[in-house]
């Protein structure tokens, strides 16, 4: 697909970035801040009173926080690998998608790890992870993997935006306030559109993209190994590494589609996110979805068929409508079939329905993460024999829900704020492609 | 003689030990004994506290100070030892003395059980039996492998201990332990005055700290004094045999037997050998039992729990 973009139009199309935000936007931000404030209160309670205010107890030691942790990191990893992949293979329709996906990569990588911190009993000792790091522990692998990855993801995003920062700094058509000009001036690090500057940026981006693809595969596997390395039913499985990689990219593709739809609506970007973009991303979605579905099937089939004692105890719980049956159906059947149905019938292949399918993918993949974490922890090898219900079954408390809400709110907040500081469309790159050098 | 985790009983004395004044006592030092003696009128001895105050202490309250071992020593283990435990399932009637004495010794509240007694039923035909479960101190411990900060570690004498000053409370070890041995301090533990005054050592595991993980430690502080863990001595039925694999002896406080012979003669086994964790706790199968399993219900205080146990006894294998 060759984009036909009138490069002269770009600045005009995107000029809203220099306009003051609308009332609606402000109310949205205030709403998000309110959600975060509730979360902060919950956090205060959790710190003041201890983890007793959560639904976690000695058997289910990890709950909804870890599900969120995997979920946001999954989105992030997907953003990074899709951006890097499209960049490397010079996919013709890549440009607007790379910007969104690298944004999701960075923000997911900031929000996700916060949730693992919420599970830690002694935050005051967090630095022990560095001063007493023990290299055998998958948590230490994760600490190093995620911190390396955040740097790479931020750099990849930043290198893609420098040219736009230079445009914002110099453009006479965009009316920025003085402090914003100053900010852009700083962020553009003296980019002047010189040939050698372009070469440096391009080379570095290529290199980062080459690093990011295998890096994402490795770090999502490491994430899965936190579970895979234990002797617990449903976790101790060789498929977990690739399974997490695919699940991450699958959910992240859904997130990118949803983001495309929202931004296209909000900022009137039909020209940039065309219907065909949605169809192409929909194709990516079902390719990943079928792979993920195949892994899911293979995973559950083998443990159900061989029916080892604890595996079958777990599978029984997952399939039983009184326990997790409904959730299991949503996450493992609907979450895989609906995108396929939408994409198979030409009539259904509209941006709206593809987005709807993506929302379902996102919901089902969140549930899936919950189903990975909680039922296994409820399936102990030695019978629990307790009458305190919270020791038998996990149910999240309002504190956990509030912090989850705050996590989602901060994800949206960061994206909303970022979209006011950088255009969701890489304007200078697109103009360049159209043969005009705005920078 | 019941010595508790700090090796002492009266608060004043505890303070005294903690600050290390013992050297001052000189020849007057000092035999620690049970709390019951406290009430009797006794000869008092004047001592100088570290703050320079003159204090009076009953003679019977003074004994040799055994300061808890340092962090480094607590990581290495007692030289030449290889601790091992044998639990005779044929003798257990869920008397729960092991649990309560363990709780007393570690100042744990009654809902925190480092040692648990489960009711097991291996299959429909098998008859149910009581199953005391300590930490297995595995030789291939899944919890130690995963700890990111080396807070839980394996020692040369076979013990797996936790350094609660080091633990960051990630709970990974709890997720990794296939035997659900570990417990977490979900909130600020309510500590008795005595517990608060103990100086912490991973060998004593007291006092508890919020946000950290704890578990059965096989009481190495007692072993250093040449004493058995309290679960062993408090069991009225002699279920627990504790000892040293290097010496090839284990004892339940009444009889001392050859460890290897006991395992051979009575077909000792390790629980879930197939997991490859290599536990240091051996079980003797529940054959020729001396109590009917129902006897164990008598000591279950909560009605719903008793009902649950009854169901297991009458019905299908444990879920
Ligand atoms: S909870 Fe404490 S002992 Fe357990 S793995 Fe984490 S740091 Fe180590």
XYZ file of C-alpha atoms and ligand atoms in Angstrom:
766
model
C 0.000 0.000 0.000
C 1.451 3.305 -0.989
C 0.191 6.141 1.031
C -0.967 9.140 -0.837
C -0.487 11.918 1.588
C -0.408 15.516 0.661
C 2.669 16.479 2.543
C 1.754 20.128 2.649
C -1.391 19.167 4.392
C 0.315 17.268 7.163
C 1.184 20.223 9.305
C -2.253 21.583 8.917
C -3.880 18.255 9.680
C -1.857 17.898 12.814
C -1.953 21.487 13.906
C -4.319 20.612 16.760
C -1.280 19.665 18.746
C -0.537 23.334 19.262
C -4.126 24.252 20.099
C -5.321 24.270 23.662
C -7.009 20.999 24.560
C -10.778 20.793 24.554
C -12.996 20.739 27.629
C -13.737 17.104 26.988
C -10.055 16.306 27.044
C -9.624 18.077 30.348
C -12.546 16.263 31.906
C -11.048 12.992 30.697
C -7.753 13.868 32.339
C -9.472 14.847 35.563
C -11.408 11.606 35.523
C -8.175 9.667 35.128
C -6.537 11.628 37.914
C -9.469 10.823 40.159
C -9.077 7.117 39.458
C -5.399 7.411 40.256
C -6.194 9.254 43.472
C -8.431 6.403 44.601
C -5.580 4.035 43.824
C -3.197 6.165 45.844
C -5.485 5.914 48.837
C -5.613 2.149 48.405
C -1.851 2.107 48.165
C -1.599 4.102 51.347
C -3.798 1.534 53.098
C -1.768 -1.331 51.749
C 1.441 0.237 52.986
C 0.046 1.304 56.336
C -1.807 -1.878 57.177
C 0.184 -4.391 55.218
C -0.812 -6.818 52.510
C -3.565 -8.073 54.760
C -5.836 -5.581 52.993
C -5.461 -7.549 49.768
C -7.135 -10.862 49.005
C -3.784 -12.617 48.860
C -3.004 -15.178 51.539
C -0.539 -17.978 52.142
C -1.772 -20.193 49.317
C -2.610 -17.646 46.672
C 0.393 -15.450 47.264
C 0.050 -13.583 43.993
C -3.198 -12.300 42.571
C -4.581 -9.665 40.325
C -1.417 -7.558 40.577
C 0.632 -10.192 38.821
C -2.087 -10.586 36.189
C -1.822 -6.837 35.544
C 1.929 -7.049 35.532
C 1.929 -9.659 32.781
C -0.831 -7.854 30.928
C 0.889 -4.472 30.706
C 4.278 -5.944 29.990
C 2.616 -8.007 27.267
C 1.233 -4.865 25.648
C 4.601 -3.239 25.954
C 6.547 -6.135 24.477
C 4.114 -6.311 21.603
C 4.460 -2.615 20.894
C 8.219 -2.943 20.799
C 8.412 -6.031 18.651
C 5.796 -4.860 16.180
C 7.436 -1.462 15.842
C 10.873 -3.011 15.426
C 9.650 -5.647 13.017
C 7.781 -3.207 10.782
C 10.777 -0.934 10.812
C 13.231 -3.648 9.858
C 11.143 -5.043 7.061
C 10.174 -1.629 5.825
C 6.515 -2.532 5.725
C 5.101 0.148 3.419
C 2.194 1.145 5.671
C 4.254 1.065 8.823
C 4.884 4.686 9.753
C 1.831 5.711 11.767
C 1.733 2.298 13.406
C 5.344 2.362 14.541
C 4.745 5.594 16.417
C 1.732 4.244 18.294
C 3.317 0.902 19.009
C 6.531 2.343 20.376
C 4.493 4.657 22.555
C 2.575 1.688 23.951
C 5.892 -0.108 24.427
C 7.285 2.623 26.626
C 4.160 3.299 28.639
C 3.391 -0.386 29.200
C 6.944 -0.888 30.407
C 6.493 1.912 32.912
C 3.082 0.854 34.248
C 3.657 -2.933 34.269
C 6.546 -3.157 36.711
C 4.675 -0.997 39.216
C 2.359 -3.954 39.724
C 5.151 -6.286 40.679
C 6.209 -3.734 43.252
C 2.726 -3.894 44.735
C 3.301 -7.599 45.464
C 6.509 -7.026 47.349
C 6.175 -7.181 51.104
C 9.197 -5.052 51.906
C 9.488 -2.190 49.474
C 11.997 -0.595 51.818
C 14.392 -3.390 50.867
C 13.967 -3.123 47.132
C 17.584 -2.168 46.609
C 18.568 -5.623 47.899
C 17.654 -6.802 44.414
C 20.817 -5.086 43.289
C 23.130 -5.372 46.263
C 22.271 -8.991 47.055
C 21.265 -10.099 43.567
C 21.406 -13.837 43.152
C 21.797 -14.777 39.537
C 19.992 -18.149 39.833
C 16.674 -16.476 40.455
C 14.312 -15.825 37.547
C 13.280 -12.615 39.317
C 16.793 -11.282 38.929
C 16.736 -12.273 35.250
C 13.568 -10.255 35.000
C 15.007 -7.263 36.822
C 17.886 -7.091 34.380
C 15.758 -7.921 31.358
C 13.099 -5.311 32.053
C 15.501 -2.541 32.938
C 17.557 -3.148 29.795
C 14.411 -3.334 27.759
C 12.951 -0.056 29.087
C 16.076 1.773 27.964
C 15.916 0.214 24.505
C 12.199 0.930 24.142
C 12.551 4.566 25.193
C 15.468 5.081 22.797
C 13.584 3.505 19.924
C 10.619 5.782 20.496
C 12.762 8.833 21.004
C 14.849 8.360 17.874
C 11.645 8.165 15.890
C 10.383 11.447 17.313
C 13.497 13.638 17.138
C 12.683 14.880 13.659
C 9.228 15.872 14.765
C 10.638 17.677 17.770
C 12.761 19.691 15.356
C 9.662 20.518 13.315
C 7.812 21.648 16.428
C 10.788 23.762 17.415
C 11.027 25.565 14.120
C 7.631 25.455 12.492
C 5.998 28.806 12.034
C 2.662 27.208 11.282
C 2.316 25.631 14.695
C 1.735 28.074 17.509
C 3.343 26.668 20.581
C 3.759 28.512 23.814
C 7.246 29.588 24.712
C 7.927 26.946 27.263
C 6.825 24.276 24.871
C 9.153 25.588 22.215
C 11.902 25.437 24.780
C 10.964 21.869 25.608
C 11.025 20.890 21.938
C 14.278 22.725 21.487
C 15.776 20.629 24.234
C 14.306 17.380 22.964
C 15.389 17.962 19.376
C 19.020 17.892 20.557
C 20.067 20.256 17.817
C 18.723 18.199 14.959
C 18.975 20.305 11.837
C 18.104 17.818 9.145
C 21.733 17.464 8.116
C 22.611 14.419 6.105
C 24.994 12.982 8.694
C 22.449 13.488 11.459
C 19.912 11.562 9.443
C 22.390 8.770 8.901
C 23.163 8.520 12.603
C 19.495 8.379 13.510
C 18.707 5.790 10.874
C 21.611 3.567 11.754
C 20.839 3.679 15.435
C 17.198 2.938 14.850
C 18.060 -0.016 12.654
C 20.423 -1.324 15.247
C 17.879 -0.901 18.037
C 15.226 -2.623 15.969
C 17.568 -5.541 15.347
C 18.252 -5.758 19.069
C 14.631 -5.347 20.104
C 13.185 -8.278 18.166
C 15.196 -11.036 19.874
C 15.196 -9.074 23.116
C 11.425 -9.126 23.308
C 11.369 -12.854 22.644
C 13.883 -13.398 25.407
C 12.290 -11.152 27.987
C 8.771 -12.434 27.522
C 10.153 -15.926 27.931
C 11.925 -14.867 31.110
C 8.637 -13.492 32.367
C 7.023 -16.846 31.705
C 9.837 -18.685 33.443
C 8.957 -17.065 36.750
C 6.075 -19.525 36.530
C 7.586 -22.225 34.350
C 10.506 -22.853 36.700
C 8.296 -23.906 39.603
C 6.914 -27.342 40.360
C 3.305 -26.235 40.128
C 0.531 -27.681 37.958
C -0.284 -25.485 34.988
C 2.960 -23.552 35.296
C 5.645 -26.151 35.000
C 5.368 -26.470 31.262
C 7.873 -26.199 28.446
C 5.415 -24.362 26.256
C 5.257 -21.390 28.606
C 8.080 -19.403 27.003
C 6.766 -19.290 23.428
C 3.227 -19.148 24.790
C 3.922 -15.909 26.637
C 5.688 -14.431 23.619
C 2.698 -15.088 21.378
C 0.120 -14.061 23.965
C 1.975 -10.801 24.513
C 2.162 -9.881 20.845
C -1.409 -10.986 20.282
C -2.794 -8.746 23.023
C -0.519 -5.889 22.025
C -1.708 -5.996 18.436
C -5.215 -5.635 19.783
C -4.101 -2.650 21.854
C -2.537 -0.971 18.828
C -5.731 -1.411 16.817
C -7.828 0.057 19.614
C -5.426 2.985 19.972
C -5.549 3.576 16.206
C -9.321 3.668 16.317
C -9.471 6.079 19.231
C -6.912 8.487 17.816
C -8.461 8.361 14.393
C -11.790 9.373 15.928
C -10.398 11.873 18.320
C -8.064 13.777 16.059
C -9.752 13.104 12.754
C -6.945 11.073 11.262
C -8.867 9.028 8.721
C -6.338 9.960 6.102
C -3.513 8.467 8.098
C -5.140 5.481 9.683
C -6.996 4.220 6.643
C -9.472 1.377 6.633
C -6.779 -0.717 5.053
C -4.529 -0.156 8.026
C -7.194 -1.765 10.130
C -7.550 -4.701 7.788
C -3.817 -5.260 7.685
C -3.530 -5.101 11.429
C -6.531 -7.425 11.601
C -4.580 -9.909 9.496
C -1.645 -9.640 11.884
C -4.103 -10.182 14.713
C -5.536 -13.419 13.366
C -2.147 -14.798 12.369
C -1.028 -14.344 15.957
C -4.415 -15.445 17.252
C -4.352 -18.767 15.456
C -0.838 -19.431 16.700
C -1.889 -18.542 20.201
C -5.026 -20.652 19.886
C -2.951 -23.596 18.742
C -0.644 -23.269 21.742
C -3.607 -22.959 24.072
C -5.218 -26.052 22.651
C -2.027 -28.041 22.764
C -1.324 -26.964 26.334
C -4.705 -27.889 27.745
C -5.158 -30.997 25.639
C -1.916 -32.573 26.803
C -2.490 -31.932 30.459
C -6.123 -32.986 30.265
C -5.359 -36.172 28.319
C -2.429 -37.364 30.409
C -4.448 -36.364 33.508
C -1.718 -36.311 36.057
C -3.331 -35.841 39.467
C -2.770 -32.139 40.001
C -3.065 -31.201 36.346
C -6.494 -32.739 36.178
C -7.491 -31.083 39.421
C -6.545 -27.788 37.835
C -8.236 -28.510 34.517
C -11.400 -29.563 36.350
C -11.476 -26.199 38.109
C -10.853 -24.340 34.878
C -13.627 -26.115 33.022
C -16.149 -26.206 35.837
C -18.761 -23.472 35.254
C -18.989 -22.994 38.988
C -15.346 -22.074 39.237
C -13.624 -20.685 36.205
C -15.612 -22.244 33.362
C -17.120 -18.997 32.083
C -13.841 -17.155 32.216
C -12.124 -20.058 30.571
C -14.645 -19.977 27.745
C -14.309 -16.225 27.229
C -10.549 -16.202 27.273
C -9.750 -19.373 25.413
C -12.625 -19.641 22.972
C -14.160 -16.224 22.333
C -10.860 -14.417 22.519
C -9.522 -16.566 19.727
C -12.592 -17.190 17.563
C -14.090 -13.708 17.381
C -11.181 -12.021 15.579
C -11.078 -14.923 13.162
C -14.802 -14.627 12.422
C -14.513 -10.883 11.932
C -11.621 -11.242 9.544
C -12.915 -14.203 7.564
C -16.094 -12.517 6.357
C -15.390 -9.633 4.089
C -18.506 -7.812 5.173
C -17.421 -7.831 8.779
C -13.975 -6.510 8.044
C -14.716 -2.929 9.056
C -12.549 -0.775 11.326
C -15.312 -0.719 13.915
C -15.706 -4.492 14.122
C -11.992 -5.134 13.944
C -11.617 -2.765 16.872
C -14.397 -4.506 18.737
C -12.682 -7.838 18.162
C -9.487 -6.296 19.497
C -11.256 -5.140 22.630
C -12.474 -8.700 23.152
C -8.935 -9.954 22.622
C -7.674 -7.540 25.248
C -10.316 -8.516 27.782
C -9.860 -12.206 27.189
C -6.101 -11.958 27.440
C -6.382 -10.148 30.751
C -8.657 -12.902 32.018
C -6.213 -15.428 30.658
C -3.401 -13.967 32.762
C -5.639 -14.214 35.813
C -6.385 -17.833 34.924
C -2.691 -18.543 34.656
C -1.856 -17.069 38.049
C -4.712 -17.754 40.430
C -6.155 -21.259 39.799
C -2.679 -22.807 39.897
C -1.970 -21.219 43.253
C -5.306 -22.505 44.497
C -4.263 -25.995 43.432
C -1.746 -26.946 46.071
C -0.016 -30.303 46.012
C -0.806 -30.868 49.676
C -4.480 -30.346 50.555
C -5.112 -26.969 52.149
C -7.580 -28.151 54.840
C -8.473 -24.757 56.130
C -11.837 -23.240 56.841
C -10.840 -19.636 56.304
C -12.289 -18.978 52.859
C -9.554 -16.533 51.913
C -7.020 -19.317 52.358
C -8.952 -21.593 50.029
C -9.934 -19.201 47.264
C -8.623 -15.905 46.176
C -10.920 -13.002 45.636
C -9.480 -9.557 45.078
C -10.383 -6.849 47.579
C -11.397 -3.313 46.666
C -7.829 -2.234 47.365
C -6.602 -4.475 44.594
C -9.349 -3.361 42.235
C -8.641 0.280 43.031
C -4.969 -0.130 42.299
C -5.774 -2.007 39.125
C -8.058 0.817 38.078
C -5.318 3.292 38.893
C -2.912 1.284 36.766
C -5.196 1.398 33.767
C -5.901 5.073 34.414
C -2.213 5.902 34.454
C -1.719 3.969 31.241
C -4.415 6.077 29.585
C -3.158 9.222 31.233
C 0.355 8.754 29.942
C -0.882 8.005 26.444
C -3.235 10.994 26.485
C -0.505 13.322 27.694
C 2.011 11.955 25.238
C -0.403 12.483 22.402
C -0.501 16.179 23.297
C 3.258 16.479 23.182
C 4.073 14.425 20.144
C 1.846 13.782 17.201
C 0.506 10.290 16.930
C 1.498 10.517 13.257
C 5.202 10.855 12.485
C 4.754 14.024 10.471
C 8.228 14.672 9.204
C 8.740 11.087 8.091
C 5.467 11.029 6.205
C 6.224 14.360 4.581
C 9.617 13.024 3.593
C 7.973 10.035 2.021
C 5.741 12.386 0.091
C 8.845 14.087 -1.235
C 8.791 17.166 0.943
C 11.372 17.858 3.535
C 9.882 19.598 6.477
C 12.841 18.165 8.336
C 13.636 -27.295 81.082
C 11.831 -25.246 78.613
C 14.002 -22.634 77.080
C 12.373 -20.405 74.565
C 13.851 -18.881 71.495
C 15.838 -16.196 73.212
C 17.232 -18.696 75.644
C 15.766 -16.828 78.593
C 12.528 -15.983 80.266
C 12.121 -12.798 82.322
C 12.062 -9.528 80.430
C 14.666 -7.920 82.632
C 17.005 -10.752 82.048
C 16.296 -10.704 78.373
C 17.231 -7.077 78.168
C 20.271 -7.890 80.051
C 21.354 -10.631 77.702
C 20.617 -8.604 74.665
C 22.928 -5.872 75.655
C 25.620 -8.363 76.401
C 26.335 -7.568 79.995
C 26.833 -11.193 80.742
C 30.542 -10.754 81.030
C 29.928 -8.534 84.038
C 28.251 -11.308 85.969
C 31.473 -13.203 86.200
C 31.165 -16.156 88.513
C 27.576 -15.294 89.334
C 26.442 -16.483 85.926
C 23.805 -17.924 85.515
C 21.177 -20.607 84.923
C 18.136 -19.832 82.845
C 15.069 -21.666 83.986
C 11.353 -21.925 83.473
C 8.898 -19.142 84.065
C 7.202 -21.060 86.890
C 10.069 -20.399 89.292
C 9.583 -16.729 88.859
C 6.832 -16.551 91.401
C 8.779 -17.984 94.295
C 10.568 -15.760 96.736
C 14.175 -16.053 95.856
C 17.528 -14.694 96.659
C 18.226 -11.628 94.555
C 21.590 -10.688 93.158
C 22.645 -7.147 92.377
C 24.088 -6.504 88.977
C 25.230 -3.543 86.973
C 23.208 -2.940 83.836
C 24.878 -1.651 80.675
C 23.350 1.749 81.360
C 25.150 1.875 84.653
C 22.069 1.133 86.726
C 22.067 -1.241 89.614
C 19.458 -3.957 89.093
C 18.281 -6.904 91.122
C 17.841 -10.276 89.521
C 16.668 -13.524 91.062
C 19.458 -16.042 91.233
C 17.524 -18.677 89.365
C 17.056 -16.293 86.495
C 20.705 -16.155 85.743
C 22.351 -18.656 83.479
C 25.040 -18.891 80.869
C 24.276 -16.467 78.080
C 23.962 -18.032 74.692
C 23.871 -15.109 72.337
C 22.304 -15.917 68.997
C 24.868 -16.747 66.380
C 25.821 -14.060 63.910
C 24.451 -13.772 60.403
C 27.488 -15.360 58.802
C 27.587 -18.290 61.164
C 23.852 -18.769 60.686
C 24.500 -19.114 56.976
C 27.141 -21.777 57.302
C 25.567 -24.357 59.510
C 26.813 -26.394 62.406
C 30.013 -28.134 61.334
C 29.894 -31.873 60.874
C 26.121 -32.117 61.208
C 23.503 -33.344 58.781
C 20.139 -32.964 60.424
C 17.394 -35.363 59.576
C 13.894 -36.029 60.844
C 11.759 -39.148 60.821
C 8.021 -38.893 61.380
C 6.225 -42.059 62.400
C 2.739 -41.836 60.923
C 1.629 -44.937 62.812
C 1.769 -43.063 66.096
C 0.141 -39.745 65.311
C -3.318 -39.050 66.714
C -3.426 -35.346 65.926
C -2.676 -34.423 69.510
C -1.517 -31.068 68.138
C 1.024 -30.632 70.910
C 3.758 -30.190 68.318
C 1.851 -27.286 66.805
C 1.147 -25.463 70.030
C 4.624 -25.922 71.431
C 6.112 -24.692 68.174
C 3.867 -21.654 68.320
C 4.818 -21.005 71.908
C 8.478 -21.311 71.205
C 8.360 -18.958 68.258
C 5.845 -16.579 69.809
C 3.544 -17.154 66.837
C -0.166 -16.448 67.027
C -2.464 -19.454 67.060
C -3.413 -19.120 63.382
C 0.159 -19.324 62.186
C 1.207 -22.944 61.863
C 4.747 -23.653 60.757
C 3.964 -27.228 61.496
C 0.663 -28.595 60.321
C -1.150 -31.841 60.782
C -3.120 -32.820 57.711
C -5.607 -35.616 57.368
C -4.615 -37.711 54.389
C -6.401 -40.417 52.523
C -4.401 -41.765 49.634
C -7.198 -43.470 47.722
C -10.752 -44.647 48.176
C -9.727 -47.959 49.695
C -6.975 -46.678 51.908
C -7.764 -45.701 55.435
C -7.116 -42.120 56.445
C -4.198 -41.092 58.633
C -2.840 -37.984 60.326
C 0.113 -36.442 58.591
C 2.323 -33.970 60.486
C 4.215 -31.784 58.080
C 7.256 -29.703 58.929
C 9.495 -27.932 56.481
C 11.234 -30.742 54.602
C 14.571 -28.916 54.408
C 15.067 -30.354 50.944
C 18.533 -31.076 49.633
C 17.370 -29.729 46.274
C 15.204 -26.909 47.584
C 12.972 -25.205 44.997
C 12.537 -22.202 47.317
C 16.252 -21.524 47.623
C 16.756 -21.661 43.872
C 14.287 -18.899 43.200
C 15.083 -16.429 45.984
C 16.360 -13.283 44.272
C 18.303 -11.913 47.232
C 19.728 -15.010 48.930
C 17.424 -14.472 51.885
C 16.605 -18.151 52.000
C 19.542 -20.471 51.825
C 20.784 -24.005 52.308
C 23.373 -24.755 54.948
C 26.083 -27.360 55.246
C 24.130 -29.100 58.020
C 21.205 -29.583 55.655
C 18.942 -26.843 56.970
C 17.087 -24.383 54.808
C 16.757 -21.114 56.693
C 15.386 -17.651 56.041
C 17.095 -14.415 56.929
C 14.166 -12.153 57.728
C 16.380 -9.110 57.737
C 17.180 -9.859 54.113
C 13.846 -11.115 52.749
C 12.125 -8.617 50.459
C 8.795 -10.429 50.609
C 8.466 -11.254 46.938
C 6.810 -14.572 47.909
C 8.431 -16.357 44.992
C 9.686 -19.022 47.391
C 6.109 -19.618 48.547
C 4.954 -20.081 44.977
C 7.891 -22.385 44.333
C 7.542 -24.601 47.418
C 5.462 -27.599 46.332
C 4.648 -28.451 49.946
C 3.038 -25.127 50.950
C 5.416 -24.900 53.852
C 5.997 -21.193 54.035
C 3.862 -18.568 55.677
C 3.855 -14.849 55.125
C 3.429 -12.053 57.636
C 0.564 -10.263 55.950
C 0.458 -7.581 58.585
C 2.517 -6.228 61.445
C 2.766 -9.255 63.754
C 1.446 -8.760 67.260
C 4.481 -9.535 69.312
C 4.554 -10.215 72.992
C 6.926 -8.115 75.067
C 9.222 -11.082 75.263
C 9.287 -11.663 71.553
C 10.071 -8.027 70.925
C 13.126 -8.232 73.091
C 14.705 -11.166 71.343
C 17.560 -10.224 69.128
C 16.946 -11.699 65.712
C 18.902 -14.544 64.258
C 17.921 -16.710 61.288
C 18.520 -19.666 63.601
C 15.839 -18.503 66.029
C 13.422 -16.877 63.525
C 12.115 -14.573 66.248
C 10.760 -11.898 66.265
C 8.545 -12.083 63.194
C 8.694 -9.193 60.751
C 5.913 -7.834 58.623
C 6.184 -8.457 54.902
C 8.586 -11.354 55.208
C 8.321 -15.096 54.897
C 8.855 -17.568 57.702
C 8.702 -21.304 58.167
C 9.790 -24.243 60.285
C 13.519 -23.954 60.902
C 14.289 -27.263 62.684
C 15.393 -25.136 65.650
C 19.143 -25.021 65.065
C 19.502 -22.716 68.070
C 18.286 -25.587 70.234
C 20.620 -27.985 68.481
C 23.517 -25.736 69.387
C 22.509 -26.176 73.026
C 22.306 -29.899 72.493
C 18.541 -29.923 72.777
C 15.774 -31.276 70.600
C 13.236 -29.108 68.813
C 10.092 -28.529 70.855
C 7.825 -30.410 68.465
C 9.878 -33.528 69.163
C 9.875 -33.238 72.943
C 6.283 -32.103 73.264
C 4.731 -34.928 71.254
C 3.040 -37.298 73.707
C 3.287 -40.177 71.233
C 6.922 -39.879 70.200
C 6.048 -39.320 66.574
C 9.042 -37.162 65.711
C 12.572 -38.518 65.620
C 15.228 -35.897 65.180
C 18.903 -36.513 64.696
C 22.029 -36.444 62.672
C 22.506 -38.449 59.503
C 26.275 -38.324 59.913
C 26.003 -40.002 63.299
C 23.230 -42.215 61.934
C 21.111 -41.700 65.027
C 17.724 -40.197 65.585
C 15.786 -39.824 68.796
C 12.281 -38.919 69.811
C 13.397 -38.027 73.302
C 12.620 -41.460 74.691
C 14.281 -43.941 72.395
C 17.355 -43.403 70.293
C 17.655 -45.511 67.170
C 19.885 -46.049 64.166
C 18.484 -43.823 61.456
C 19.397 -46.076 58.535
C 18.110 -49.184 60.295
C 14.823 -47.478 61.141
C 14.273 -46.465 57.533
C 15.146 -49.960 56.320
C 13.076 -51.844 58.859
C 9.987 -49.724 58.624
C 10.085 -48.900 54.921
C 10.671 -45.218 55.476
C 9.958 -42.991 52.512
C 10.136 -39.335 51.572
C 6.965 -37.522 50.650
C 6.570 -36.969 46.894
C 9.975 -38.351 46.070
C 9.051 -37.915 42.411
C 9.417 -34.146 42.648
C 13.152 -34.554 42.998
C 13.367 -32.144 45.915
C 15.196 -34.686 48.121
C 13.555 -33.901 51.466
C 15.451 -34.366 54.728
C 12.267 -35.553 56.391
C 11.397 -39.249 56.192
C 8.034 -40.799 56.926
C 7.303 -44.206 58.358
C 4.108 -45.527 56.792
C 0.911 -45.581 58.884
C 0.763 -49.336 59.364
C -0.121 -51.076 62.654
C -1.481 -47.850 64.013
C -1.816 -47.395 67.723
C -4.826 -45.082 67.528
C -7.989 -45.137 65.479
C -7.942 -42.130 63.186
C -11.149 -40.736 64.721
C -9.262 -40.109 67.953
C -7.638 -37.176 66.218
C -10.953 -35.387 65.851
C -11.080 -34.767 69.592
C -8.446 -32.107 69.423
C -9.896 -30.185 66.527
C -11.387 -27.131 68.107
C -13.295 -25.624 65.228
C -16.560 -27.333 64.356
C -16.490 -26.722 60.606
C -12.968 -28.066 60.433
C -13.992 -31.164 62.369
C -16.886 -31.641 59.966
C -14.466 -31.364 57.087
C -12.187 -33.972 58.615
C -15.153 -36.243 59.263
C -16.077 -35.991 55.610
C -12.595 -36.995 54.621
C -12.628 -39.944 56.985
C -15.972 -41.182 55.698
C -15.703 -40.173 52.112
C -13.412 -39.888 49.184
C -9.663 -39.152 49.106
C -8.594 -35.690 50.147
C -9.199 -33.017 47.622
S 9.934 -13.981 49.805
Fe 11.878 -13.573 50.817
S 12.815 -15.600 51.126
Fe 11.137 -15.843 49.655
S 12.087 -15.701 47.639
Fe 11.373 -13.628 48.154
S 13.105 -12.666 49.168
Fe 13.539 -14.863 49.136
